[in-house]
Amino acid sequence: ISAILPEAGGKILVTVKSGNVYEGNPETSTMQLLNNVFSNLPKDQIISAIRYSADAIFLGTLSSKILVINNRGEVLKTPAVFQNLQDAVIHQLYKTASNNVWAMQNIGLAFIDFKSPYTYLFNKASVYDALVHNNTYYLATNQGVYYSTQNSGSQALDFKKVPNLHGQAWSVQLLDGDIIAGHDTGLFKIENGQAVKIGNT
């Protein structure tokens, strides 16, 4: 057992390292399996858990940073601010009176400020240009072009690299409805996550 948390009506929510989430009823001495949080995610371990709100529980994990679940054990969208954590291991979580969170990690202590107007969106390479088009973010970087589908404001972005475009990309722009990337090796059209070279210059 990694955590036992209170629920409404005198019930309890129990998280287990394997990812199982149970609802317990002390009056009837019964436990009911609600879900396994890793059923659709890479296998991991729940190390700690706190109740953040009436229907949001934060889970500290061994290698997936912080996951958010509801009272049914279903994984919710992850706040973008969690991307700022420098270590994937979360040993313990503590909620402050101002609804922020302290996280104990292998490399120290992190303070998660949900009211901060700033968050890291991308830290895989140096960014030279950016474009948002049709709910997708495009980044021209020193390692190629990355893209991510835009989600709600609280959802972390998952940037993927355009696989066939390596090296320095200087610009990414919209031209006549096409996404055009300026690259060290020429001009490319970004289409369906792939780069198609324009001309032979």
JSON list of C-alpha atoms in Angstrom, two decimals:
[
{"chain": "A", "resi": 1, "resn": "ILE", "atom": "CA", "xyz": [0.00, 0.00, 0.00]},
{"chain": "A", "resi": 2, "resn": "SER", "atom": "CA", "xyz": [1.38, 3.40, -0.99]},
{"chain": "A", "resi": 3, "resn": "ALA", "atom": "CA", "xyz": [-1.41, 5.60, 0.41]},
{"chain": "A", "resi": 4, "resn": "ILE", "atom": "CA", "xyz": [-4.77, 5.57, 2.20]},
{"chain": "A", "resi": 5, "resn": "LEU", "atom": "CA", "xyz": [-6.86, 8.68, 1.53]},
{"chain": "A", "resi": 6, "resn": "PRO", "atom": "CA", "xyz": [-10.22, 9.77, 2.95]},
{"chain": "A", "resi": 7, "resn": "GLU", "atom": "CA", "xyz": [-13.31, 9.88, 0.74]},
{"chain": "A", "resi": 8, "resn": "ALA", "atom": "CA", "xyz": [-16.78, 11.29, 1.18]},
{"chain": "A", "resi": 9, "resn": "GLY", "atom": "CA", "xyz": [-19.24, 9.19, 3.19]},
{"chain": "A", "resi": 10, "resn": "GLY", "atom": "CA", "xyz": [-16.58, 7.73, 5.45]},
{"chain": "A", "resi": 11, "resn": "LYS", "atom": "CA", "xyz": [-15.04, 5.61, 2.71]},
{"chain": "A", "resi": 12, "resn": "ILE", "atom": "CA", "xyz": [-11.32, 5.43, 1.87]},
{"chain": "A", "resi": 13, "resn": "LEU", "atom": "CA", "xyz": [-9.30, 5.34, -1.33]},
{"chain": "A", "resi": 14, "resn": "VAL", "atom": "CA", "xyz": [-6.31, 2.98, -1.27]},
{"chain": "A", "resi": 15, "resn": "THR", "atom": "CA", "xyz": [-3.45, 3.09, -3.79]},
{"chain": "A", "resi": 16, "resn": "VAL", "atom": "CA", "xyz": [-1.03, 0.19, -4.22]},
{"chain": "A", "resi": 17, "resn": "LYS", "atom": "CA", "xyz": [2.48, 0.29, -5.72]},
{"chain": "A", "resi": 18, "resn": "SER", "atom": "CA", "xyz": [1.38, -1.88, -8.66]},
{"chain": "A", "resi": 19, "resn": "GLY", "atom": "CA", "xyz": [-1.03, 0.87, -9.78]},
{"chain": "A", "resi": 20, "resn": "ASN", "atom": "CA", "xyz": [-4.24, -0.64, -8.41]},
{"chain": "A", "resi": 21, "resn": "VAL", "atom": "CA", "xyz": [-6.71, 1.80, -6.86]},
{"chain": "A", "resi": 22, "resn": "TYR", "atom": "CA", "xyz": [-9.29, 0.47, -4.42]},
{"chain": "A", "resi": 23, "resn": "GLU", "atom": "CA", "xyz": [-12.29, 1.94, -2.65]},
{"chain": "A", "resi": 24, "resn": "GLY", "atom": "CA", "xyz": [-12.65, 0.71, 0.89]},
{"chain": "A", "resi": 25, "resn": "ASN", "atom": "CA", "xyz": [-15.72, 0.77, 3.10]},
{"chain": "A", "resi": 26, "resn": "PRO", "atom": "CA", "xyz": [-14.78, 0.48, 6.79]},
{"chain": "A", "resi": 27, "resn": "GLU", "atom": "CA", "xyz": [-18.41, -0.09, 7.80]},
{"chain": "A", "resi": 28, "resn": "THR", "atom": "CA", "xyz": [-18.76, -3.23, 5.68]},
{"chain": "A", "resi": 29, "resn": "SER", "atom": "CA", "xyz": [-15.04, -4.19, 5.82]},
{"chain": "A", "resi": 30, "resn": "THR", "atom": "CA", "xyz": [-14.96, -4.48, 2.02]},
{"chain": "A", "resi": 31, "resn": "MET", "atom": "CA", "xyz": [-12.54, -3.35, -0.68]},
{"chain": "A", "resi": 32, "resn": "GLN", "atom": "CA", "xyz": [-13.46, -2.86, -4.34]},
{"chain": "A", "resi": 33, "resn": "LEU", "atom": "CA", "xyz": [-10.91, -2.60, -7.17]},
{"chain": "A", "resi": 34, "resn": "LEU", "atom": "CA", "xyz": [-11.64, 0.54, -9.20]},
{"chain": "A", "resi": 35, "resn": "ASN", "atom": "CA", "xyz": [-8.83, 0.62, -11.77]},
{"chain": "A", "resi": 36, "resn": "ASN", "atom": "CA", "xyz": [-5.14, 0.13, -12.48]},
{"chain": "A", "resi": 37, "resn": "VAL", "atom": "CA", "xyz": [-3.66, 3.50, -13.46]},
{"chain": "A", "resi": 38, "resn": "PHE", "atom": "CA", "xyz": [-0.96, 1.85, -15.57]},
{"chain": "A", "resi": 39, "resn": "SER", "atom": "CA", "xyz": [-3.35, -0.23, -17.69]},
{"chain": "A", "resi": 40, "resn": "ASN", "atom": "CA", "xyz": [-2.96, 2.23, -20.60]},
{"chain": "A", "resi": 41, "resn": "LEU", "atom": "CA", "xyz": [0.41, 3.70, -19.56]},
{"chain": "A", "resi": 42, "resn": "PRO", "atom": "CA", "xyz": [3.96, 2.36, -19.32]},
{"chain": "A", "resi": 43, "resn": "LYS", "atom": "CA", "xyz": [4.30, 0.13, -16.24]},
{"chain": "A", "resi": 44, "resn": "ASP", "atom": "CA", "xyz": [5.50, 2.00, -13.18]},
{"chain": "A", "resi": 45, "resn": "GLN", "atom": "CA", "xyz": [5.01, 2.16, -9.41]},
{"chain": "A", "resi": 46, "resn": "ILE", "atom": "CA", "xyz": [2.95, 4.47, -7.21]},
{"chain": "A", "resi": 47, "resn": "ILE", "atom": "CA", "xyz": [5.18, 5.66, -4.37]},
{"chain": "A", "resi": 48, "resn": "SER", "atom": "CA", "xyz": [2.94, 8.29, -2.76]},
{"chain": "A", "resi": 49, "resn": "ALA", "atom": "CA", "xyz": [-0.44, 9.97, -3.11]},
{"chain": "A", "resi": 50, "resn": "ILE", "atom": "CA", "xyz": [-2.32, 13.00, -1.83]},
{"chain": "A", "resi": 51, "resn": "ARG", "atom": "CA", "xyz": [-5.85, 14.24, -2.26]},
{"chain": "A", "resi": 52, "resn": "TYR", "atom": "CA", "xyz": [-5.60, 17.57, -4.09]},
{"chain": "A", "resi": 53, "resn": "SER", "atom": "CA", "xyz": [-9.33, 18.34, -4.44]},
{"chain": "A", "resi": 54, "resn": "ALA", "atom": "CA", "xyz": [-12.71, 16.65, -4.05]},
{"chain": "A", "resi": 55, "resn": "ASP", "atom": "CA", "xyz": [-12.18, 14.69, -7.29]},
{"chain": "A", "resi": 56, "resn": "ALA", "atom": "CA", "xyz": [-8.43, 14.91, -7.96]},
{"chain": "A", "resi": 57, "resn": "ILE", "atom": "CA", "xyz": [-5.69, 12.76, -6.43]},
{"chain": "A", "resi": 58, "resn": "PHE", "atom": "CA", "xyz": [-2.00, 13.32, -7.23]},
{"chain": "A", "resi": 59, "resn": "LEU", "atom": "CA", "xyz": [0.16, 10.21, -7.47]},
{"chain": "A", "resi": 60, "resn": "GLY", "atom": "CA", "xyz": [3.93, 10.33, -7.01]},
{"chain": "A", "resi": 61, "resn": "THR", "atom": "CA", "xyz": [5.55, 7.63, -9.15]},
{"chain": "A", "resi": 62, "resn": "LEU", "atom": "CA", "xyz": [8.88, 5.88, -9.55]},
{"chain": "A", "resi": 63, "resn": "SER", "atom": "CA", "xyz": [9.52, 7.10, -13.11]},
{"chain": "A", "resi": 64, "resn": "SER", "atom": "CA", "xyz": [6.46, 8.99, -14.45]},
{"chain": "A", "resi": 65, "resn": "LYS", "atom": "CA", "xyz": [6.64, 12.11, -12.25]},
{"chain": "A", "resi": 66, "resn": "ILE", "atom": "CA", "xyz": [3.13, 13.00, -11.01]},
{"chain": "A", "resi": 67, "resn": "LEU", "atom": "CA", "xyz": [-0.08, 11.48, -12.35]},
{"chain": "A", "resi": 68, "resn": "VAL", "atom": "CA", "xyz": [-3.57, 12.80, -11.64]},
{"chain": "A", "resi": 69, "resn": "ILE", "atom": "CA", "xyz": [-6.54, 10.47, -11.08]},
{"chain": "A", "resi": 70, "resn": "ASN", "atom": "CA", "xyz": [-10.18, 10.96, -10.09]},
{"chain": "A", "resi": 71, "resn": "ASN", "atom": "CA", "xyz": [-12.12, 9.12, -7.38]},
{"chain": "A", "resi": 72, "resn": "ARG", "atom": "CA", "xyz": [-12.77, 6.24, -9.80]},
{"chain": "A", "resi": 73, "resn": "GLY", "atom": "CA", "xyz": [-9.03, 5.71, -10.34]},
{"chain": "A", "resi": 74, "resn": "GLU", "atom": "CA", "xyz": [-9.17, 7.06, -13.91]},
{"chain": "A", "resi": 75, "resn": "VAL", "atom": "CA", "xyz": [-6.12, 8.97, -15.14]},
{"chain": "A", "resi": 76, "resn": "LEU", "atom": "CA", "xyz": [-6.88, 12.63, -15.86]},
{"chain": "A", "resi": 77, "resn": "LYS", "atom": "CA", "xyz": [-5.01, 15.20, -17.93]},
{"chain": "A", "resi": 78, "resn": "THR", "atom": "CA", "xyz": [-1.63, 16.12, -16.49]},
{"chain": "A", "resi": 79, "resn": "PRO", "atom": "CA", "xyz": [-1.08, 19.83, -15.72]},
{"chain": "A", "resi": 80, "resn": "ALA", "atom": "CA", "xyz": [1.64, 21.34, -17.91]},
{"chain": "A", "resi": 81, "resn": "VAL", "atom": "CA", "xyz": [3.44, 22.70, -14.83]},
{"chain": "A", "resi": 82, "resn": "PHE", "atom": "CA", "xyz": [4.44, 19.11, -13.93]},
{"chain": "A", "resi": 83, "resn": "GLN", "atom": "CA", "xyz": [6.81, 19.12, -16.92]},
{"chain": "A", "resi": 84, "resn": "ASN", "atom": "CA", "xyz": [9.05, 21.52, -14.98]},
{"chain": "A", "resi": 85, "resn": "LEU", "atom": "CA", "xyz": [10.03, 18.77, -12.54]},
{"chain": "A", "resi": 86, "resn": "GLN", "atom": "CA", "xyz": [13.69, 17.92, -13.05]},
{"chain": "A", "resi": 87, "resn": "ASP", "atom": "CA", "xyz": [13.44, 14.34, -11.76]},
{"chain": "A", "resi": 88, "resn": "ALA", "atom": "CA", "xyz": [10.96, 11.60, -12.64]},
{"chain": "A", "resi": 89, "resn": "VAL", "atom": "CA", "xyz": [11.04, 10.04, -9.13]},
{"chain": "A", "resi": 90, "resn": "ILE", "atom": "CA", "xyz": [8.51, 11.53, -6.69]},
{"chain": "A", "resi": 91, "resn": "HIS", "atom": "CA", "xyz": [8.99, 10.16, -3.15]},
{"chain": "A", "resi": 92, "resn": "GLN", "atom": "CA", "xyz": [6.39, 12.26, -1.35]},
{"chain": "A", "resi": 93, "resn": "LEU", "atom": "CA", "xyz": [3.87, 15.03, -2.01]},
{"chain": "A", "resi": 94, "resn": "TYR", "atom": "CA", "xyz": [2.55, 17.75, 0.29]},
{"chain": "A", "resi": 95, "resn": "LYS", "atom": "CA", "xyz": [-0.27, 20.20, -0.44]},
{"chain": "A", "resi": 96, "resn": "THR", "atom": "CA", "xyz": [0.07, 23.70, 1.02]},
{"chain": "A", "resi": 97, "resn": "ALA", "atom": "CA", "xyz": [-2.71, 25.91, 2.37]},
{"chain": "A", "resi": 98, "resn": "SER", "atom": "CA", "xyz": [-2.47, 27.98, -0.85]},
{"chain": "A", "resi": 99, "resn": "ASN", "atom": "CA", "xyz": [-3.16, 24.85, -2.99]},
{"chain": "A", "resi": 100, "resn": "ASN", "atom": "CA", "xyz": [0.39, 24.56, -4.27]},
{"chain": "A", "resi": 101, "resn": "VAL", "atom": "CA", "xyz": [2.41, 21.35, -3.91]},
{"chain": "A", "resi": 102, "resn": "TRP", "atom": "CA", "xyz": [5.84, 20.40, -2.59]},
{"chain": "A", "resi": 103, "resn": "ALA", "atom": "CA", "xyz": [7.41, 17.30, -4.19]},
{"chain": "A", "resi": 104, "resn": "MET", "atom": "CA", "xyz": [10.29, 15.33, -2.67]},
{"chain": "A", "resi": 105, "resn": "GLN", "atom": "CA", "xyz": [12.54, 14.01, -5.44]},
{"chain": "A", "resi": 106, "resn": "ASN", "atom": "CA", "xyz": [15.82, 12.11, -5.73]},
{"chain": "A", "resi": 107, "resn": "ILE", "atom": "CA", "xyz": [17.63, 15.32, -6.61]},
{"chain": "A", "resi": 108, "resn": "GLY", "atom": "CA", "xyz": [15.97, 17.60, -4.05]},
{"chain": "A", "resi": 109, "resn": "LEU", "atom": "CA", "xyz": [12.75, 19.37, -3.26]},
{"chain": "A", "resi": 110, "resn": "ALA", "atom": "CA", "xyz": [10.48, 20.96, -5.88]},
{"chain": "A", "resi": 111, "resn": "PHE", "atom": "CA", "xyz": [7.77, 23.58, -5.36]},
{"chain": "A", "resi": 112, "resn": "ILE", "atom": "CA", "xyz": [4.89, 23.42, -7.85]},
{"chain": "A", "resi": 113, "resn": "ASP", "atom": "CA", "xyz": [3.18, 26.80, -8.14]},
{"chain": "A", "resi": 114, "resn": "PHE", "atom": "CA", "xyz": [-0.12, 26.47, -10.02]},
{"chain": "A", "resi": 115, "resn": "LYS", "atom": "CA", "xyz": [-0.60, 30.25, -10.06]},
{"chain": "A", "resi": 116, "resn": "SER", "atom": "CA", "xyz": [2.64, 30.99, -11.88]},
{"chain": "A", "resi": 117, "resn": "PRO", "atom": "CA", "xyz": [2.08, 32.42, -15.38]},
{"chain": "A", "resi": 118, "resn": "TYR", "atom": "CA", "xyz": [5.17, 30.60, -16.66]},
{"chain": "A", "resi": 119, "resn": "THR", "atom": "CA", "xyz": [5.85, 26.99, -17.47]},
{"chain": "A", "resi": 120, "resn": "TYR", "atom": "CA", "xyz": [8.33, 25.10, -19.63]},
{"chain": "A", "resi": 121, "resn": "LEU", "atom": "CA", "xyz": [6.71, 23.79, -22.78]},
{"chain": "A", "resi": 122, "resn": "PHE", "atom": "CA", "xyz": [9.78, 22.31, -24.46]},
{"chain": "A", "resi": 123, "resn": "ASN", "atom": "CA", "xyz": [13.35, 21.60, -23.34]},
{"chain": "A", "resi": 124, "resn": "LYS", "atom": "CA", "xyz": [14.74, 19.12, -25.89]},
{"chain": "A", "resi": 125, "resn": "ALA", "atom": "CA", "xyz": [16.67, 21.59, -28.09]},
{"chain": "A", "resi": 126, "resn": "SER", "atom": "CA", "xyz": [17.30, 25.27, -28.83]},
{"chain": "A", "resi": 127, "resn": "VAL", "atom": "CA", "xyz": [14.23, 26.89, -30.41]},
{"chain": "A", "resi": 128, "resn": "TYR", "atom": "CA", "xyz": [14.65, 29.34, -33.32]},
{"chain": "A", "resi": 129, "resn": "ASP", "atom": "CA", "xyz": [11.07, 29.75, -34.53]},
{"chain": "A", "resi": 130, "resn": "ALA", "atom": "CA", "xyz": [7.55, 28.66, -33.56]},
{"chain": "A", "resi": 131, "resn": "LEU", "atom": "CA", "xyz": [4.17, 28.39, -35.25]},
{"chain": "A", "resi": 132, "resn": "VAL", "atom": "CA", "xyz": [0.68, 27.42, -34.06]},
{"chain": "A", "resi": 133, "resn": "HIS", "atom": "CA", "xyz": [-1.63, 26.20, -36.84]},
{"chain": "A", "resi": 134, "resn": "ASN", "atom": "CA", "xyz": [-4.75, 24.01, -36.76]},
{"chain": "A", "resi": 135, "resn": "ASN", "atom": "CA", "xyz": [-4.31, 23.28, -33.04]},
{"chain": "A", "resi": 136, "resn": "THR", "atom": "CA", "xyz": [-0.72, 22.09, -33.53]},
{"chain": "A", "resi": 137, "resn": "TYR", "atom": "CA", "xyz": [2.50, 23.64, -32.25]},
{"chain": "A", "resi": 138, "resn": "TYR", "atom": "CA", "xyz": [5.53, 23.54, -34.59]},
{"chain": "A", "resi": 139, "resn": "LEU", "atom": "CA", "xyz": [9.05, 24.36, -33.37]},
{"chain": "A", "resi": 140, "resn": "ALA", "atom": "CA", "xyz": [12.13, 24.94, -35.54]},
{"chain": "A", "resi": 141, "resn": "THR", "atom": "CA", "xyz": [15.14, 23.87, -33.47]},
{"chain": "A", "resi": 142, "resn": "ASN", "atom": "CA", "xyz": [18.84, 23.11, -33.79]},
{"chain": "A", "resi": 143, "resn": "GLN", "atom": "CA", "xyz": [17.90, 19.42, -33.96]},
{"chain": "A", "resi": 144, "resn": "GLY", "atom": "CA", "xyz": [15.11, 19.61, -36.53]},
{"chain": "A", "resi": 145, "resn": "VAL", "atom": "CA", "xyz": [11.38, 20.32, -36.32]},
{"chain": "A", "resi": 146, "resn": "TYR", "atom": "CA", "xyz": [9.17, 19.22, -33.42]},
{"chain": "A", "resi": 147, "resn": "TYR", "atom": "CA", "xyz": [5.37, 19.29, -33.29]},
{"chain": "A", "resi": 148, "resn": "SER", "atom": "CA", "xyz": [2.63, 18.68, -30.72]},
{"chain": "A", "resi": 149, "resn": "THR", "atom": "CA", "xyz": [-1.14, 18.73, -30.82]},
{"chain": "A", "resi": 150, "resn": "GLN", "atom": "CA", "xyz": [-2.56, 21.54, -28.74]},
{"chain": "A", "resi": 151, "resn": "ASN", "atom": "CA", "xyz": [-4.63, 20.38, -25.79]},
{"chain": "A", "resi": 152, "resn": "SER", "atom": "CA", "xyz": [-6.50, 22.23, -23.07]},
{"chain": "A", "resi": 153, "resn": "GLY", "atom": "CA", "xyz": [-4.56, 24.84, -21.12]},
{"chain": "A", "resi": 154, "resn": "SER", "atom": "CA", "xyz": [-3.83, 22.38, -18.32]},
{"chain": "A", "resi": 155, "resn": "GLN", "atom": "CA", "xyz": [-2.61, 19.55, -20.51]},
{"chain": "A", "resi": 156, "resn": "ALA", "atom": "CA", "xyz": [1.10, 18.94, -20.90]},
{"chain": "A", "resi": 157, "resn": "LEU", "atom": "CA", "xyz": [2.34, 19.03, -24.49]},
{"chain": "A", "resi": 158, "resn": "ASP", "atom": "CA", "xyz": [4.01, 15.94, -25.92]},
{"chain": "A", "resi": 159, "resn": "PHE", "atom": "CA", "xyz": [6.40, 17.09, -28.65]},
{"chain": "A", "resi": 160, "resn": "LYS", "atom": "CA", "xyz": [7.42, 14.61, -31.34]},
{"chain": "A", "resi": 161, "resn": "LYS", "atom": "CA", "xyz": [10.29, 15.11, -33.75]},
{"chain": "A", "resi": 162, "resn": "VAL", "atom": "CA", "xyz": [9.66, 15.06, -37.50]},
{"chain": "A", "resi": 163, "resn": "PRO", "atom": "CA", "xyz": [11.59, 11.81, -38.09]},
{"chain": "A", "resi": 164, "resn": "ASN", "atom": "CA", "xyz": [13.15, 12.49, -41.50]},
{"chain": "A", "resi": 165, "resn": "LEU", "atom": "CA", "xyz": [14.44, 16.02, -40.85]},
{"chain": "A", "resi": 166, "resn": "HIS", "atom": "CA", "xyz": [17.65, 16.16, -38.80]},
{"chain": "A", "resi": 167, "resn": "GLY", "atom": "CA", "xyz": [19.91, 19.08, -37.98]},
{"chain": "A", "resi": 168, "resn": "GLN", "atom": "CA", "xyz": [19.43, 22.84, -37.90]},
{"chain": "A", "resi": 169, "resn": "ALA", "atom": "CA", "xyz": [15.96, 24.19, -38.70]},
{"chain": "A", "resi": 170, "resn": "TRP", "atom": "CA", "xyz": [15.84, 27.99, -38.78]},
{"chain": "A", "resi": 171, "resn": "SER", "atom": "CA", "xyz": [12.20, 28.78, -39.41]},
{"chain": "A", "resi": 172, "resn": "VAL", "atom": "CA", "xyz": [8.73, 27.28, -39.55]},
{"chain": "A", "resi": 173, "resn": "GLN", "atom": "CA", "xyz": [6.03, 29.34, -41.27]},
{"chain": "A", "resi": 174, "resn": "LEU", "atom": "CA", "xyz": [2.59, 29.12, -42.81]},
{"chain": "A", "resi": 175, "resn": "LEU", "atom": "CA", "xyz": [2.53, 29.77, -46.57]},
{"chain": "A", "resi": 176, "resn": "ASP", "atom": "CA", "xyz": [-0.68, 29.35, -48.59]},
{"chain": "A", "resi": 177, "resn": "GLY", "atom": "CA", "xyz": [-1.97, 26.83, -46.04]},
{"chain": "A", "resi": 178, "resn": "ASP", "atom": "CA", "xyz": [1.26, 24.77, -46.01]},
{"chain": "A", "resi": 179, "resn": "ILE", "atom": "CA", "xyz": [3.73, 24.42, -43.12]},
{"chain": "A", "resi": 180, "resn": "ILE", "atom": "CA", "xyz": [7.14, 25.36, -44.55]},
{"chain": "A", "resi": 181, "resn": "ALA", "atom": "CA", "xyz": [10.40, 24.76, -42.66]},
{"chain": "A", "resi": 182, "resn": "GLY", "atom": "CA", "xyz": [13.66, 26.51, -43.52]},
{"chain": "A", "resi": 183, "resn": "HIS", "atom": "CA", "xyz": [16.48, 24.03, -42.89]},
{"chain": "A", "resi": 184, "resn": "ASP", "atom": "CA", "xyz": [20.25, 23.82, -43.42]},
{"chain": "A", "resi": 185, "resn": "THR", "atom": "CA", "xyz": [19.60, 21.38, -46.26]},
{"chain": "A", "resi": 186, "resn": "GLY", "atom": "CA", "xyz": [16.83, 23.38, -47.99]},
{"chain": "A", "resi": 187, "resn": "LEU", "atom": "CA", "xyz": [13.11, 24.08, -47.78]},
{"chain": "A", "resi": 188, "resn": "PHE", "atom": "CA", "xyz": [10.68, 21.43, -46.57]},
{"chain": "A", "resi": 189, "resn": "LYS", "atom": "CA", "xyz": [6.92, 21.07, -46.40]},
{"chain": "A", "resi": 190, "resn": "ILE", "atom": "CA", "xyz": [5.74, 19.46, -43.15]},
{"chain": "A", "resi": 191, "resn": "GLU", "atom": "CA", "xyz": [2.84, 17.14, -43.88]},
{"chain": "A", "resi": 192, "resn": "ASN", "atom": "CA", "xyz": [1.33, 14.41, -41.66]},
{"chain": "A", "resi": 193, "resn": "GLY", "atom": "CA", "xyz": [4.37, 14.45, -39.38]},
{"chain": "A", "resi": 194, "resn": "GLN", "atom": "CA", "xyz": [6.84, 14.03, -42.28]},
{"chain": "A", "resi": 195, "resn": "ALA", "atom": "CA", "xyz": [9.13, 16.47, -44.12]},
{"chain": "A", "resi": 196, "resn": "VAL", "atom": "CA", "xyz": [8.92, 16.62, -47.93]},
{"chain": "A", "resi": 197, "resn": "LYS", "atom": "CA", "xyz": [11.75, 18.53, -49.64]},
{"chain": "A", "resi": 198, "resn": "ILE", "atom": "CA", "xyz": [10.80, 21.38, -51.94]},
{"chain": "A", "resi": 199, "resn": "GLY", "atom": "CA", "xyz": [13.03, 21.50, -55.02]},
{"chain": "A", "resi": 200, "resn": "ASN", "atom": "CA", "xyz": [16.65, 20.33, -55.05]},
{"chain": "A", "resi": 201, "resn": "THR", "atom": "CA", "xyz": [18.50, 23.43, -53.81]}
]
